[in-house]
Amino acid sequence: VGSPFHKNLKALLSHLIVYVLVYGFYGEKVYVGSSQVYGQALCRVDIPDDVCWECIALASSKIQERQSYGSTTASCATLTRTSPA
């Protein structure tokens, strides 16, 4: 839990959740020594900011839970309703 990887992961996830709402897309690499963590997040323009934020927050939480079991990926998707043409 207190490993350099875990600290880098927490820093990365906190940056993604903030900066993706500012820029719409955000990618970053966080590293200390040989422990590197990469991540990307995208909020589509047709999805409200609060929905995107909740989705990324949920994915971030899942990544931190699964990291203990060796899995360090998670994703989320939102459904959008389109009007008939």
Coordinates of C-alpha atoms in Angstrom, one line a residue, residues 40-44 51-63 73-79:
Q40 CA -5.3 8.4 -19.9
A41 CA -8.8 9.7 -19.5
L42 CA -11.2 11.1 -22.0
C43 CA -14.5 13.0 -21.5
R44 CA -16.6 13.2 -24.7
V51 CA -21.4 12.0 -15.5
C52 CA -17.9 11.9 -16.9
W53 CA -16.4 12.7 -13.5
E54 CA -18.4 10.0 -11.8
C55 CA -17.4 7.5 -14.4
I56 CA -13.7 8.3 -14.0
A57 CA -13.9 8.4 -10.2
L58 CA -15.5 4.9 -10.3
A59 CA -12.8 3.6 -12.6
S60 CA -10.1 5.1 -10.4
S61 CA -11.6 3.4 -7.4
K62 CA -11.8 0.0 -9.2
I63 CA -8.1 0.3 -10.2
T73 CA -6.8 -1.5 -15.5
A74 CA -10.4 -0.4 -15.5
S75 CA -12.7 1.4 -17.8
C76 CA -16.1 3.0 -17.8
A77 CA -18.5 3.9 -20.5
T78 CA -21.7 5.9 -20.5
L79 CA -24.7 5.4 -22.7

